[in-house]
């Protein structure tokens, strides 16, 4: 596990950067597609941290994940 993050007692990621899944979700405009790198730049946070939060949001059904290529993901927040 990277030193910049860990899971709390509820299994959710916590970042030493003060970032939360809610921060990531709120920065996403509805129906706008984003790459992990774009959101990492917007949030000024490590890509890996942002990716973990995006995966968590997708697992919870709050955003959609599309994989147009094997090593690329597009993240979309619903309306």
Coordinates of N, CA and C in Angstrom, one line a residue:
X1 N 0.8 -1.2 0.0 CA 0.0 0.0 0.0 C 0.9 1.2 0.0
X2 N 0.6 2.2 -0.9 CA 1.4 3.4 -0.9 C 1.4 4.2 0.4
X3 N 2.5 4.9 0.7 CA 2.5 5.6 2.0 C 1.5 6.8 2.1
X4 N 1.1 7.3 1.0 CA 0.2 8.5 1.0 C -1.2 8.2 1.3
X5 N -1.6 6.9 1.4 CA -3.0 6.6 1.6 C -3.1 5.2 2.4
X6 N -4.2 5.0 3.0 CA -4.6 3.8 3.6 C -6.1 3.7 3.8
X7 N -6.5 2.5 4.1 CA -8.0 2.4 4.4 C -8.3 2.6 5.8
X8 N -9.5 3.2 6.1 CA -9.9 3.4 7.4 C -10.6 2.1 7.9
X9 N -11.2 2.2 9.1 CA -11.9 1.1 9.7 C -13.1 0.6 8.9
X10 N -13.7 1.5 8.0 CA -14.8 1.2 7.2 C -14.4 0.7 5.8
X11 N -13.1 0.6 5.6 CA -12.6 0.1 4.3 C -12.4 1.2 3.3
X12 N -12.7 2.4 3.6 CA -12.6 3.5 2.6 C -11.2 4.1 2.6
X13 N -10.7 4.5 1.5 CA -9.4 5.1 1.4 C -9.4 6.5 2.1
X14 N -8.2 6.7 2.8 CA -7.9 8.0 3.4 C -6.6 8.5 2.9
X15 N -6.5 9.7 2.5 CA -5.3 10.3 1.9 C -4.7 11.3 2.9
X16 N -3.3 11.3 2.9 CA -2.6 12.2 3.7 C -2.7 13.6 3.1
X17 N -3.3 13.7 1.9 CA -3.4 15.0 1.2 C -4.7 15.7 1.6
X18 N -5.5 15.0 2.5 CA -6.7 15.6 2.9 C -7.9 15.5 1.9
X19 N -7.7 14.6 0.9 CA -8.6 14.4 -0.1 C -9.6 13.3 0.3
X20 N -10.9 13.5 -0.1 CA -11.9 12.5 0.2 C -12.6 12.1 -1.1
X21 N -13.4 11.0 -1.0 CA -14.2 10.6 -2.2 C -15.2 11.7 -2.6
X22 N -15.7 12.4 -1.6 CA -16.6 13.5 -1.8 C -16.0 14.6 -2.6
X23 N -14.7 14.9 -2.3 CA -14.0 16.0 -3.0 C -13.9 15.6 -4.4
X24 N -13.5 14.4 -4.7 CA -13.4 13.9 -6.1 C -14.7 14.0 -6.8
X25 N -15.8 13.5 -6.2 CA -17.1 13.5 -6.8 C -17.6 15.0 -7.1
X26 N -17.4 15.9 -6.1 CA -17.8 17.3 -6.3 C -17.1 18.0 -7.4
X27 N -15.9 17.6 -7.7 CA -15.1 18.3 -8.8 C -15.6 17.8 -10.2
X28 N -16.3 16.7 -10.2 CA -16.8 16.2 -11.5 C -18.1 16.8 -12.0
X29 N -18.1 17.4 -13.2 CA -19.3 18.0 -13.7 C -20.2 16.9 -14.2
X30 N -21.5 16.9 -14.0 CA -22.3 15.8 -14.5 C -22.2 15.7 -16.0
X31 N -22.2 14.4 -16.4 CA -22.1 14.0 -17.8 C -20.8 14.3 -18.5
X32 N -19.8 14.9 -17.8 CA -18.6 15.3 -18.4 C -17.6 14.1 -18.2
X33 N -17.0 13.6 -19.3 CA -16.0 12.5 -19.1 C -14.6 13.0 -18.7
X34 N -14.0 12.3 -17.8 CA -12.7 12.6 -17.2 C -11.8 11.4 -17.3
X35 N -10.5 11.7 -17.4 CA -9.5 10.7 -17.2 C -9.0 10.9 -15.8
X36 N -8.3 9.9 -15.3 CA -7.7 9.9 -13.9 C -6.7 11.1 -13.8
X37 N -5.9 11.2 -14.9 CA -4.9 12.3 -14.9 C -5.5 13.7 -14.8
X38 N -6.6 13.9 -15.6 CA -7.3 15.2 -15.6 C -7.8 15.5 -14.2
X39 N -8.4 14.6 -13.5 CA -8.9 14.8 -12.2 C -7.8 15.0 -11.2
X40 N -6.7 14.3 -11.3 CA -5.5 14.4 -10.5 C -5.0 15.8 -10.6
X41 N -4.9 16.3 -11.8 CA -4.4 17.7 -12.0 C -5.4 18.7 -11.4
X42 N -6.7 18.5 -11.6 CA -7.7 19.5 -11.0 C -7.6 19.5 -9.5
X43 N -7.4 18.3 -8.9 CA -7.4 18.2 -7.4 C -6.0 18.4 -6.9
X44 N -5.0 18.5 -7.7 CA -3.6 18.6 -7.3 C -3.2 17.5 -6.3
X45 N -3.5 16.3 -6.7 CA -3.3 15.1 -5.9 C -2.6 14.0 -6.8
X46 N -2.0 13.0 -6.1 CA -1.4 11.9 -6.9 C -2.4 11.1 -7.7
X47 N -2.1 10.7 -8.9 CA -3.0 9.9 -9.7 C -3.5 8.6 -9.0
X48 N -2.6 7.9 -8.3 CA -3.0 6.7 -7.7 C -4.0 6.9 -6.6
X49 N -3.9 8.0 -5.9 CA -4.9 8.3 -4.9 C -6.2 8.6 -5.5
X50 N -6.2 9.5 -6.5 CA -7.5 9.8 -7.2 C -8.1 8.5 -7.9
X51 N -7.3 7.7 -8.5 CA -7.8 6.5 -9.1 C -8.5 5.6 -8.0
X52 N -7.9 5.5 -6.8 CA -8.5 4.6 -5.8 C -9.9 5.2 -5.4
X53 N -10.0 6.5 -5.3 CA -11.3 7.1 -5.0 C -12.3 7.0 -6.1
X54 N -11.8 7.1 -7.3 CA -12.7 6.9 -8.5 C -13.2 5.4 -8.5
X55 N -12.4 4.5 -8.3 CA -12.8 3.1 -8.2 C -13.8 2.9 -7.1
X56 N -13.6 3.5 -6.0 CA -14.6 3.4 -4.9 C -15.9 4.0 -5.3
X57 N -15.9 5.2 -5.9 CA -17.1 5.8 -6.3 C -17.9 4.9 -7.4
X58 N -17.1 4.3 -8.3 CA -17.7 3.5 -9.3 C -18.3 2.2 -8.6
X59 N -17.6 1.6 -7.7 CA -18.2 0.5 -7.0 C -19.5 0.8 -6.2
X60 N -19.6 2.0 -5.7 CA -20.8 2.5 -5.0 C -21.9 2.9 -6.0
X61 N -21.6 2.9 -7.3 CA -22.6 3.3 -8.2 C -22.8 4.8 -8.4
X62 N -21.9 5.6 -7.8 CA -22.0 7.1 -7.9 C -21.5 7.6 -9.2
X63 N -20.6 6.9 -9.9 CA -20.1 7.3 -11.2 C -19.9 6.1 -12.0
X64 N -19.8 6.3 -13.4 CA -19.6 5.2 -14.3 C -18.1 5.2 -14.7
X65 N -17.7 4.0 -15.0 CA -16.3 3.8 -15.5 C -16.4 3.1 -16.9
X66 N -15.8 3.7 -17.9 CA -15.7 3.1 -19.2 C -14.3 2.9 -19.6
X67 N -14.0 1.7 -20.2 CA -12.6 1.4 -20.6 C -12.5 1.3 -22.1
X68 N -12.2 2.4 -22.7 CA -12.0 2.4 -24.2 C -10.8 1.6 -24.7
X69 N -9.8 1.5 -23.8 CA -8.5 0.9 -24.1 C -8.1 0.1 -22.8
X70 N -7.2 -0.9 -23.0 CA -6.8 -1.7 -21.8 C -6.2 -0.8 -20.6
X71 N -5.5 0.2 -20.9 CA -4.8 1.0 -19.9 C -5.4 2.4 -19.7
X72 N -6.6 2.6 -20.1 CA -7.2 3.9 -20.1 C -8.7 3.7 -19.5
X73 N -9.0 4.6 -18.6 CA -10.4 4.6 -18.1 C -11.0 6.0 -18.2
X74 N -12.2 6.1 -18.5 CA -13.0 7.3 -18.5 C -14.0 7.2 -17.4
X75 N -14.1 8.3 -16.7 CA -15.0 8.4 -15.5 C -16.1 9.4 -15.8
X76 N -17.4 9.0 -15.5 CA -18.5 9.9 -15.8 C -19.4 9.9 -14.6
X77 N -19.7 11.2 -14.2 CA -20.7 11.3 -13.2 C -22.1 11.5 -13.8
X78 N -23.1 10.9 -13.3 CA -24.4 11.0 -13.8 C -25.0 12.4 -13.6
X79 N -26.2 12.6 -14.2 CA -26.9 13.9 -14.2 C -27.5 14.1 -12.8

